[in-house]
XYZ file of C-alpha atoms in Angstrom:
561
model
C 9.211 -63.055 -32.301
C 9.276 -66.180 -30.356
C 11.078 -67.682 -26.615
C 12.405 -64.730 -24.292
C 12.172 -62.046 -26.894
C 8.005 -62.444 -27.520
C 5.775 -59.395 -26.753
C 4.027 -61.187 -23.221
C 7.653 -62.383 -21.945
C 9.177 -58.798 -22.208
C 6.516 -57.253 -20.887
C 6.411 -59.469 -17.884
C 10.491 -58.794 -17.525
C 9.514 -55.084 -17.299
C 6.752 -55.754 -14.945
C 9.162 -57.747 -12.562
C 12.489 -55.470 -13.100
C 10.584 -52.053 -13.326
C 11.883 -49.710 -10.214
C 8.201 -48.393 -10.097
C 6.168 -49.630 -8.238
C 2.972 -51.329 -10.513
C -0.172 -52.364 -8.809
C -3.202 -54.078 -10.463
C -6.850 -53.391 -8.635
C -10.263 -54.120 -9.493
C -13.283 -52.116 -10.171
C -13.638 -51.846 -6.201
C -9.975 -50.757 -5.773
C -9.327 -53.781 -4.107
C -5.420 -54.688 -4.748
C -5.555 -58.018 -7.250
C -1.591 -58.086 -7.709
C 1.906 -56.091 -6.969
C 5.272 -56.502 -8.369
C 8.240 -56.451 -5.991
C 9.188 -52.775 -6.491
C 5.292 -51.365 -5.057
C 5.816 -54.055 -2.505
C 9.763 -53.265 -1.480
C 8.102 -49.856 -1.601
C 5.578 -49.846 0.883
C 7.099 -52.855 3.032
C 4.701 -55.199 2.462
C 4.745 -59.047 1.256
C 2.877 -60.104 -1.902
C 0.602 -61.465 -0.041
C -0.459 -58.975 2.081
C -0.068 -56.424 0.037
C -3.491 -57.890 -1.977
C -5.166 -57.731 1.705
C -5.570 -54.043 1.234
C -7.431 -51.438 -0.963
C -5.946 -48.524 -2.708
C -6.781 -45.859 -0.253
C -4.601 -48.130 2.441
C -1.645 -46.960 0.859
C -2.273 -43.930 -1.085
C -4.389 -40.546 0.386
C -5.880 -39.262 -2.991
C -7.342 -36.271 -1.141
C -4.753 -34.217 0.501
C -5.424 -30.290 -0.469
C -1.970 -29.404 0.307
C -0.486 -31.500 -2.418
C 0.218 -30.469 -5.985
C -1.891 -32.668 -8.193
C 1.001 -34.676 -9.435
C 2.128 -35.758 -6.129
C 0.435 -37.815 -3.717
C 1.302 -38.448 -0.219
C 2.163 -42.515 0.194
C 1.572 -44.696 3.517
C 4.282 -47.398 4.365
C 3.357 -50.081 6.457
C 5.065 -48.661 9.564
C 2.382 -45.605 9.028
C 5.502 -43.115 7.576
C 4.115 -40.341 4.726
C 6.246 -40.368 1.898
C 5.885 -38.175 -1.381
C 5.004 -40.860 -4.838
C 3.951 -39.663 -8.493
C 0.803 -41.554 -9.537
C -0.732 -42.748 -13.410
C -3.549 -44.302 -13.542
C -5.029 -46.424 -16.501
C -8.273 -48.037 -16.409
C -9.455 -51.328 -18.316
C -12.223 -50.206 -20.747
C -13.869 -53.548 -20.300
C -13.192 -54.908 -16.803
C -12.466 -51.484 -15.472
C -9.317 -52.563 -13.540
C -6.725 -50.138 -12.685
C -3.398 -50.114 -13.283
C -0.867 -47.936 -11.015
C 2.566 -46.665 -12.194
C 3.976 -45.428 -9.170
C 7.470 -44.101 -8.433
C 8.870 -43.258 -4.920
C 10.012 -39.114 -4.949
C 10.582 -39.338 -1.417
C 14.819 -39.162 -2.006
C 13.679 -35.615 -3.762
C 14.732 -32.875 -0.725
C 12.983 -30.284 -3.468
C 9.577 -32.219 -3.461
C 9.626 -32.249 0.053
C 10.267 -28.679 0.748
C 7.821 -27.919 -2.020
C 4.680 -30.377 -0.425
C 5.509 -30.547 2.608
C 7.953 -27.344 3.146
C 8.083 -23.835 4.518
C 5.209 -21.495 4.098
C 6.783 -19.226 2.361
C 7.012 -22.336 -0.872
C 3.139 -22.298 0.010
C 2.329 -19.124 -0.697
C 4.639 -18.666 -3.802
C 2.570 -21.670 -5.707
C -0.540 -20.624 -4.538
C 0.622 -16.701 -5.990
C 1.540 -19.016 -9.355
C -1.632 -20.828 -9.413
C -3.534 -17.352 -9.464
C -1.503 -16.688 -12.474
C -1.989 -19.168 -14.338
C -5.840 -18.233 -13.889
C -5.032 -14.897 -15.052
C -3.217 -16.442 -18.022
C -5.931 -18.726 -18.825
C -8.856 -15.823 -18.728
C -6.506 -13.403 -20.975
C -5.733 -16.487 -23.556
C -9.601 -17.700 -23.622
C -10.041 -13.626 -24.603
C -7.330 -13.734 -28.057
C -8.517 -12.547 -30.829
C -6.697 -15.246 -33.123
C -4.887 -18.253 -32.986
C -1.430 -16.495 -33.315
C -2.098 -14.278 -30.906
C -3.281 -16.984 -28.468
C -0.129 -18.692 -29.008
C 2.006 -16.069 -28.771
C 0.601 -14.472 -25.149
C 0.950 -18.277 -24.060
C 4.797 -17.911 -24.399
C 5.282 -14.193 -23.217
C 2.909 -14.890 -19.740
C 4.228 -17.705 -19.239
C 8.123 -16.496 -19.104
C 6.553 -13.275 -17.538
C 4.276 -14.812 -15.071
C 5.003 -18.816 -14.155
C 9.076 -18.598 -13.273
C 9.472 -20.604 -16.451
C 13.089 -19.634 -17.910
C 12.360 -21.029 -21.409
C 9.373 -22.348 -23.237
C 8.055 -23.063 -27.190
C 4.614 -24.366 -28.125
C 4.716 -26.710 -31.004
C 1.576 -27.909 -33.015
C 0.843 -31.484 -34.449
C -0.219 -31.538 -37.590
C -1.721 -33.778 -40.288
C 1.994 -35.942 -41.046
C 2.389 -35.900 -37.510
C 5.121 -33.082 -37.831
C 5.958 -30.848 -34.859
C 4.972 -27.233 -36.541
C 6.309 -24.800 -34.496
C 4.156 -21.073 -33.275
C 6.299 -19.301 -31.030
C 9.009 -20.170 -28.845
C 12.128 -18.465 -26.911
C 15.516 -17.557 -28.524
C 18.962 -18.648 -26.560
C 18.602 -15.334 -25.271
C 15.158 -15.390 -23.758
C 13.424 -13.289 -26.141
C 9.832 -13.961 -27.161
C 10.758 -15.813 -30.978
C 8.268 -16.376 -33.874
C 8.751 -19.855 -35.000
C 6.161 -20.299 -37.682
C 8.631 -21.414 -40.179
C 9.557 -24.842 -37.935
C 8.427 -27.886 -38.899
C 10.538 -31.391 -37.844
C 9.150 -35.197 -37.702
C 8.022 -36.261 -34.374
C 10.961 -39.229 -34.949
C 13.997 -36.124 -34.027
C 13.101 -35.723 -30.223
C 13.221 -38.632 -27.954
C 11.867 -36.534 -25.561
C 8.341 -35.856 -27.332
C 8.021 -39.477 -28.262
C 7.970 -40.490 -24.388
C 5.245 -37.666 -23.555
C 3.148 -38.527 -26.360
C 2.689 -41.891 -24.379
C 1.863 -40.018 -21.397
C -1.458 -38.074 -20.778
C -1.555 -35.485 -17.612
C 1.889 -36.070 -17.140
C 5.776 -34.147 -17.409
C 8.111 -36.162 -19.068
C 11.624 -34.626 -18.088
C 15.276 -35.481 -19.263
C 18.554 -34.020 -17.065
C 21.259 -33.253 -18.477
C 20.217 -32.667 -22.246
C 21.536 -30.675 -25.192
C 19.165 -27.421 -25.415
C 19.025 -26.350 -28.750
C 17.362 -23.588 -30.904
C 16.574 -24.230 -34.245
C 18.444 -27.573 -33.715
C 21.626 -25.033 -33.149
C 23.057 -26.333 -29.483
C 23.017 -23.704 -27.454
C 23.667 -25.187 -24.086
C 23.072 -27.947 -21.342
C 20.346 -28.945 -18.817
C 17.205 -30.172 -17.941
C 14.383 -30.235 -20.727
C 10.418 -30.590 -19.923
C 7.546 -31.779 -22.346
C 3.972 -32.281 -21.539
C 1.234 -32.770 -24.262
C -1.630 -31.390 -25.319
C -4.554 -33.171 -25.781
C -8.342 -33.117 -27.743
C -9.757 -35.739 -25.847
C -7.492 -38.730 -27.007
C -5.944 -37.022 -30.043
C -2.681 -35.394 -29.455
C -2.841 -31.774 -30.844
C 0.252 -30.486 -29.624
C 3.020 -29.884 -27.012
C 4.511 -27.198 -24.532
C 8.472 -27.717 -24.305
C 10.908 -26.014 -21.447
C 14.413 -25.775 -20.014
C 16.710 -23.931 -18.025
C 18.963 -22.246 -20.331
C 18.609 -18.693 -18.786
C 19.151 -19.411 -15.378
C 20.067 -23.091 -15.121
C 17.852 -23.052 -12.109
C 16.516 -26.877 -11.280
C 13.446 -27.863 -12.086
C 11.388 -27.317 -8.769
C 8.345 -29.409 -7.864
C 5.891 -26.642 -8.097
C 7.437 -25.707 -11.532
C 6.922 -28.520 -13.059
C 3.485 -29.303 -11.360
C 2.705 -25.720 -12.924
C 3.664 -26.666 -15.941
C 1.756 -29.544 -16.257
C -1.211 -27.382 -15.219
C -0.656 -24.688 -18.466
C -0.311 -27.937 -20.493
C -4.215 -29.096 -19.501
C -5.217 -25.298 -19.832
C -4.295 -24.517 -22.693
C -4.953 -27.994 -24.365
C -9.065 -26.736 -23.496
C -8.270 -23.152 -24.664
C -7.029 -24.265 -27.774
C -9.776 -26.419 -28.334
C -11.919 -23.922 -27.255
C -10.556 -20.980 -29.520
C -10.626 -23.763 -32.243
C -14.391 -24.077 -32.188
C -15.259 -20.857 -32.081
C -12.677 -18.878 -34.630
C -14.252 -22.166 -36.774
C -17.797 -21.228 -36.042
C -16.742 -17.219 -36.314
C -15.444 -18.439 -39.838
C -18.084 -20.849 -40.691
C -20.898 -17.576 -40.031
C -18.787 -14.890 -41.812
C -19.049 -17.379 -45.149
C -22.401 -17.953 -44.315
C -22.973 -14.058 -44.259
C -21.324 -13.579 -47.259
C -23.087 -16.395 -48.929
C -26.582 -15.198 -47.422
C -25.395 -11.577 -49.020
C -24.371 -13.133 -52.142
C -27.813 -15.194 -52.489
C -29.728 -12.373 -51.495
C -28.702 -10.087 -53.974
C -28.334 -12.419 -56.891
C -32.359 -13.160 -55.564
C -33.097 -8.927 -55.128
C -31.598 -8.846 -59.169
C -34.028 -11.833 -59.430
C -36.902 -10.048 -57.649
C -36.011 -7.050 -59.865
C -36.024 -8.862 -62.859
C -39.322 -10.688 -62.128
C -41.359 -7.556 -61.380
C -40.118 -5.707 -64.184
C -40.961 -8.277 -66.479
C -43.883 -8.457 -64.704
C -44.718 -4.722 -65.043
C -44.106 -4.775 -68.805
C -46.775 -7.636 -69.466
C -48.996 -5.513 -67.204
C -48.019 -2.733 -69.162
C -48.345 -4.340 -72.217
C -52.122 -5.583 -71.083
C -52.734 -2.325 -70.214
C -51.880 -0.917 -73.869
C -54.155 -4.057 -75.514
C -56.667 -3.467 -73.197
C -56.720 0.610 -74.200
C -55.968 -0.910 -78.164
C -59.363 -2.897 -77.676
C -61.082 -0.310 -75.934
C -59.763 2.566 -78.401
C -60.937 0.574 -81.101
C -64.641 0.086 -79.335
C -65.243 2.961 -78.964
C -63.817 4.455 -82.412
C -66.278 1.452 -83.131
C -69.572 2.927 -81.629
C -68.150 6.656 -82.457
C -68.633 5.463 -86.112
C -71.778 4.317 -85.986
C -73.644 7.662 -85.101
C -71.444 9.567 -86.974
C -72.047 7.391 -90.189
C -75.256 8.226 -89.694
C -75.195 12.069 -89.077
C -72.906 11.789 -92.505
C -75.742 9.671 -94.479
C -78.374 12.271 -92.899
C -76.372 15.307 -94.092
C -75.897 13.927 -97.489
C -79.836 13.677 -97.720
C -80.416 16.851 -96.499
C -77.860 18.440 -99.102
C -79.495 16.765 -101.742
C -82.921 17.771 -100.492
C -81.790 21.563 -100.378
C -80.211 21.457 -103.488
C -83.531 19.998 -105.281
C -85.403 22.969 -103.490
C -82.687 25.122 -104.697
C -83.169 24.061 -108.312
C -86.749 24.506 -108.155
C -86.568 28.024 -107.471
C -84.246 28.448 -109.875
C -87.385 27.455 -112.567
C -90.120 28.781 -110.689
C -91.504 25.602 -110.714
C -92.155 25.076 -106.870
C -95.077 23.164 -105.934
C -96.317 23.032 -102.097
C -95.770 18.992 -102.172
C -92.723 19.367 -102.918
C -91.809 22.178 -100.400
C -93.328 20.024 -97.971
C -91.312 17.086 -98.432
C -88.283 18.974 -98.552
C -89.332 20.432 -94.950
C -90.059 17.069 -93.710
C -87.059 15.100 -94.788
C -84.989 18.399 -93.305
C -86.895 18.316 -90.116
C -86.048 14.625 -89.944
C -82.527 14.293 -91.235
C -81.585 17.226 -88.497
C -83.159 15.160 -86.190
C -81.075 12.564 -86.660
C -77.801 13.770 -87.196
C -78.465 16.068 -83.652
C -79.239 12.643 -81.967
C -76.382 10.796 -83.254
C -73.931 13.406 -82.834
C -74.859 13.546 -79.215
C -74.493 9.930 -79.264
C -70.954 10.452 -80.427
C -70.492 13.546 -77.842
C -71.263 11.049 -75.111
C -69.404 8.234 -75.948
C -66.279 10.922 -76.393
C -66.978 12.847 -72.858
C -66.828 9.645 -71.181
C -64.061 7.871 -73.462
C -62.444 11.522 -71.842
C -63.557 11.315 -68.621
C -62.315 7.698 -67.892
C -59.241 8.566 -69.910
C -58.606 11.218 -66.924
C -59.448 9.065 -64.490
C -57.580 6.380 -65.210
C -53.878 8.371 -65.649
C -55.041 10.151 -62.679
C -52.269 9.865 -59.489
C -53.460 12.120 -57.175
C -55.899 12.184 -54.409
C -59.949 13.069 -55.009
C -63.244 12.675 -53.908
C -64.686 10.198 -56.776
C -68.523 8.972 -56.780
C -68.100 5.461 -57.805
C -71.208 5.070 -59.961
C -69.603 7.547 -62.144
C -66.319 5.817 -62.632
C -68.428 2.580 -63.141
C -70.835 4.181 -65.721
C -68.376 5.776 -67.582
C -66.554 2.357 -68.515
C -69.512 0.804 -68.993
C -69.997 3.552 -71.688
C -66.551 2.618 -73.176
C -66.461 -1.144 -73.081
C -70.005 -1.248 -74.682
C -68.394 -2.577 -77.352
C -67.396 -5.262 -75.377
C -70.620 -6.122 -73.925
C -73.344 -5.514 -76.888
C -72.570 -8.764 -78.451
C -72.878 -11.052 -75.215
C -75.906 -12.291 -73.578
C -74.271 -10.372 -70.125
C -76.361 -8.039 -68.843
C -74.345 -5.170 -66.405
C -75.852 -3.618 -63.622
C -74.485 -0.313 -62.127
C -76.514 -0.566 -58.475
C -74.167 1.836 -56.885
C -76.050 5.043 -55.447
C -74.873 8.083 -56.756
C -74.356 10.203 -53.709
C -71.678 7.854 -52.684
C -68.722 8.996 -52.391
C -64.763 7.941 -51.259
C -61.661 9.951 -50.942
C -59.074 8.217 -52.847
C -57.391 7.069 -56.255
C -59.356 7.599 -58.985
C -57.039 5.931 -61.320
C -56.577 2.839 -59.313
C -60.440 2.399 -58.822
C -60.839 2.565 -62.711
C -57.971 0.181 -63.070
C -59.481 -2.030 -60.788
C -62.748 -1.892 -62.446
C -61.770 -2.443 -65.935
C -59.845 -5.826 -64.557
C -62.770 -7.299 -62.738
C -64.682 -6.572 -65.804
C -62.339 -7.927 -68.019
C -61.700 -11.172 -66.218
C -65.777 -11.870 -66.345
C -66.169 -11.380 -69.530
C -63.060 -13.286 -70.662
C -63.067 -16.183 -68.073
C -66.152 -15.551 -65.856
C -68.755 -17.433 -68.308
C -68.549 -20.165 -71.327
C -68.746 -18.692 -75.143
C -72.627 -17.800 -75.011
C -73.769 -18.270 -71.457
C -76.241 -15.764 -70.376
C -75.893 -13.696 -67.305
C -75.290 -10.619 -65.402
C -72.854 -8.817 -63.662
C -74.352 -6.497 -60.744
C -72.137 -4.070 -59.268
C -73.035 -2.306 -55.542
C -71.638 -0.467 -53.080
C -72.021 0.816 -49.360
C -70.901 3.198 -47.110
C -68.632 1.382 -44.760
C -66.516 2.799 -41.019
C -64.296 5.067 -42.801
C -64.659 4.212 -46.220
C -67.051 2.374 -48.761
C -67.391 -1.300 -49.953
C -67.993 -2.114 -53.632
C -69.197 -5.302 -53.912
C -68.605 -7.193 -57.673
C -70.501 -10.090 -58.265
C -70.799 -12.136 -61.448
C -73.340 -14.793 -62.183
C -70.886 -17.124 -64.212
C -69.080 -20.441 -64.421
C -66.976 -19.168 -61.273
C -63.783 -21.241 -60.400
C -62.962 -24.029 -57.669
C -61.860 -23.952 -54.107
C -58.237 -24.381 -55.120
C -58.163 -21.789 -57.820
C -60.249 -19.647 -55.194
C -57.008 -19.560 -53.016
C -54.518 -18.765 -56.135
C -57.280 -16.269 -57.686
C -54.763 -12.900 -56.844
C -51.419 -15.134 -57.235
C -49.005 -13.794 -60.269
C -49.396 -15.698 -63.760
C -52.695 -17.733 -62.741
C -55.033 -18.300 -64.809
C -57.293 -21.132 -65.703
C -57.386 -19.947 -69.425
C -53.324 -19.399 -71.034
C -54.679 -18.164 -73.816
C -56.537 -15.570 -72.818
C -53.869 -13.570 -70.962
C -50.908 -13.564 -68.452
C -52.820 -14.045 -65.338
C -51.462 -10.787 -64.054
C -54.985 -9.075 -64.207
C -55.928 -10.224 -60.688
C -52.461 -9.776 -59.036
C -52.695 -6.328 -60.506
C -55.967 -5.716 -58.664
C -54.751 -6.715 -55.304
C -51.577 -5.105 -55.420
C -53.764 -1.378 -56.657
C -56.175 -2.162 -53.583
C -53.853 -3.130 -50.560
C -50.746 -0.862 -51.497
C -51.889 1.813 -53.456
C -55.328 1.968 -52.271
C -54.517 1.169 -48.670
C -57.747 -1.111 -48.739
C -58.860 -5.057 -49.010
C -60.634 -7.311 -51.415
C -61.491 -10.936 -50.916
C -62.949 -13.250 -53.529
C -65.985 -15.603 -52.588
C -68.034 -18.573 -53.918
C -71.811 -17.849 -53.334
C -74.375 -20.224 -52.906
C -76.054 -19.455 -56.572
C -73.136 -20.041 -58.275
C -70.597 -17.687 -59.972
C -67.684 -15.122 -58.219
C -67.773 -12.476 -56.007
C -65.457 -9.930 -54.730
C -65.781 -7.514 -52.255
C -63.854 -4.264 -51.755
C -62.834 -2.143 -49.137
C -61.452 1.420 -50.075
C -61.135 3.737 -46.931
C -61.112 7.778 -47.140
C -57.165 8.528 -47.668
């Protein structure tokens, strides 16, 4: 645009024609500049008009005024009644007045400044509107919040008619609830209409903290007219977005639209703009933790089938350690069972064939004391050995039995740990004869515990295990000594090895689940499988050392159960 019609020259026509008063002060509120209107207004010239500050011509703190009103100061010191907006500069903070003259208004007057009685009744509908904004901040959802802000306020604020509308991402007006041409309490959910149909909502949108009003309108429902008067708009704000509006008329009761009224109104506009906002928030947060519940839920079951999974895989390789440990030890000692017993067999085969020689020399009569006497000697020695070897065998059976018991054993007893320790060294000599790993059982034998035997043989056979198949490199000599001591309600077993032992950071992952420093050798579950026997089932405590001399050492604490 260019000449009269440019953006700078209309709006300095509207600053000089404007019937409101406009007023330009600085950051001090000292007047800068008035057009004629403020100064026809107040009765002062230009120029001395920008001899005084603000608060010369408008009281900003009277308590008796609704805060839409303030009370104005002509120059010949008479009170008159002005509406006020303010806009501030956000650079040179200057501040622009808009102010109209509602002096002519007889029902502003008698509202500020007017009988008691008019007091009383907006002081009775300010403590409503408290009430309504306590029972709105309680709702238990968004409907509901908008559809007590209609019924209270027809039931509660003197308003005849009133619909909330929403703003929403086009900039439509989405409508919640409302009132019918009847004054019935209407849901309007299905409403929507572009901000571009109501002139009325396009000059409140410009307008923060204020009532934009039109007389003599078309009132409407549903855009059905339904009859004529005044309408009201004010609108809701979230911060400097516009979220919504509030919307009123008289159709009921074609009562005017009262000071207090519409300084009421103005007032539910600003509460329940920060109830909204409010309720927002927190049915957003209430929603936000519910999916985070349900996600938590989700995630912790999926990681409980995980958990599952995991230790049942886990107890199947211990299981399945367990049956090639008992494979290895079955075949040991069906190993060193064979050994005597071979030899009670070859013994029993010579002293058949003795007998029957004997037996065919009496048949002849040909018996001659050197041969009787060799007969008795190999008999006397070939019973000899097949006793010793078969008690060999006996042995290595009673205590193949006894740590068979031991070891299924679940219940409770009163075990003598040099016994359980002497009876596997019995079974895993197999193990041991071919290594240069000598195994000492120092334990005394009146010692005694009262607890799993079964775990304690577990236990055992591990520690064992894991020295002889990690503990020292192919051939190393050494020795594995094995102690105990009666401890403060219990005993401690103390396992030591003499061996290759392992480093500071293994030393802290020793009893961790699939370690190992060898693969091959195993699952790494041997370990994990001791500390889980000793500090759940056993209700005790081990801890694994590095001493001085080299090797591992673990000591165990079993208490009486």
């Amino acid at each position: 645009m260019s000449g009269n019609t440019s953006l700078p020259n209309l709006l300095l026509q509207h600053y000089q024609k404007s019937t409101d008063g406009i007023l330009l002060c600085d950051r001090e509120n000292k007047v800068i500049e008035a057009n004629q209107a403020m100064c026809n207004m107040f009765g002062y010239s230009a120029k001395e008009i920008t001899e005084l500050d603000f608060f010369d011509l408008i009281n900003v703190d009277v308590s008796s005024v609704p805060a839409c009103f303030r009370q104005a100061k002509n120059r010949d010191n008479v009170n008159f009644l002005v509406v006020l907006e303010r806009y501030v500069h956000p650079d040179t903070e200057n501040a622009l007045y808009i102010i109209r003259d509602e002096s002519h208004s007889v029902e502003a007057t008698k509202s500020v400044f007017g009988t008691e009685q008019s007091t009383n009744r907006f002081k009775e509908l300010l403590k409503n509107l408290h009430k309504i904004s306590v029972e709105l901040s309680n709702s238990n959802d968004m409907d509901e919040l908008y559809r007590r802000t209609v019924e209270l306020s027809l039931e509660k604020l003197e308003i005849e008619r009133i619909a909330l509308f929403l703003l929403d991402e086009k900039r439509n007006m989405a409508g919640t609830f409302g009132t019918n041409e009847f004054g019935q309490v209407a849901d309007e959910r299905d409403y929507k209409r572009p901000l571009s149909h109501f002139p009325i909502v396009l000059e409140a949108i410009t307008r923060r903290d204020y009532v934009t009003v039109f007389q003599d309108q078309d009132l409407v429902h549903y855009d059905k007219k339904v009859g004529k008067g005044w309408q009201a708009m004010v609108t809701l704000w979230d911060k400097e977005k516009p979220i919504g509006f509030l919307a009123a008329d008289n159709l009921i009761h074609h009562r005017a639209l009262t000071p207090h009224i519409r300084e009421i109104f103005g007032l539910l506009g600003s509460v329940l703009s920060h109830v909204i906002i409010k309720k927002r928030a927190e049915f957003k947060l209430k929603k936000m933790n519910e999916e985070l519940e349900l996600m938590v839920a989700k995630r912790t079951l999926e990681l409980e089938q995980k958990i599952k999974q995991l230790v049942d895989t886990q107890e199947k390789l211990v299981e399945a350690e367990k049956i090639a440990s008992l494979g290895s030890l079955v075949s040991g000692v069906a190993h060193e069972i064979n050994t005597p017993l071979g030899v009670s067999i070859t013994a029993a085969s010579l002293l058949r064939e003795t007998t029957q020689q004997l037996c065919d020399m009496m048949a002849t009569g040909a018996i001659k004391k050197s041969a009787l006497q060799y007969v008795a000697d190999t008999s006397k020695e070939s019973i000899s050995l097949i006793e010793s070897n078969l008690d060999r065998a006996a042995n290595l059976v009673k205590s193949f039995k006894a740590l068979a018991v031991d070891q299924t054993s679940d219940n409770l007893v009163i075990l003598h740990p040099h016994n359980v320790v002497k009876n596997i060294l019995l079974s895993y000599h197999h193990e041991l004869k071919n290594k240069p790993i000598t195994v000492k059982n120092e334990i005394s034998l009146d010692l005694a515990v009262r607890n799993y035997s079964g775990a304690l043989v577990q236990v055992v056979i591990n520690l064992l295990l894991n020295s002889l198949q990690h503990g020292f490199n192919e051939g190393q000599a050494g020795e594995i000594n094995i102690s105990a001591e009666a401890a403060e309600k219990g005993v401690v077993i103390h396992y030591l090895d003499t061996g290759k032992g392992v480093t500071e950071g293994d030393l802290k992952l020793i009893f961790e689940p699939f370690y190992t420093t060898a693969r091959q050798a195993g699952a790494g579950l041997g370990l994990n499988q001791v500390y889980n026997l000793i500090s759940q089932k056993m209700a005790g405590e081990i801890r694994a050392s590095l001493p001085e001399t080299g090797g591992l050492k673990f000591d165990v604490f079993l208490p009486n159960l």
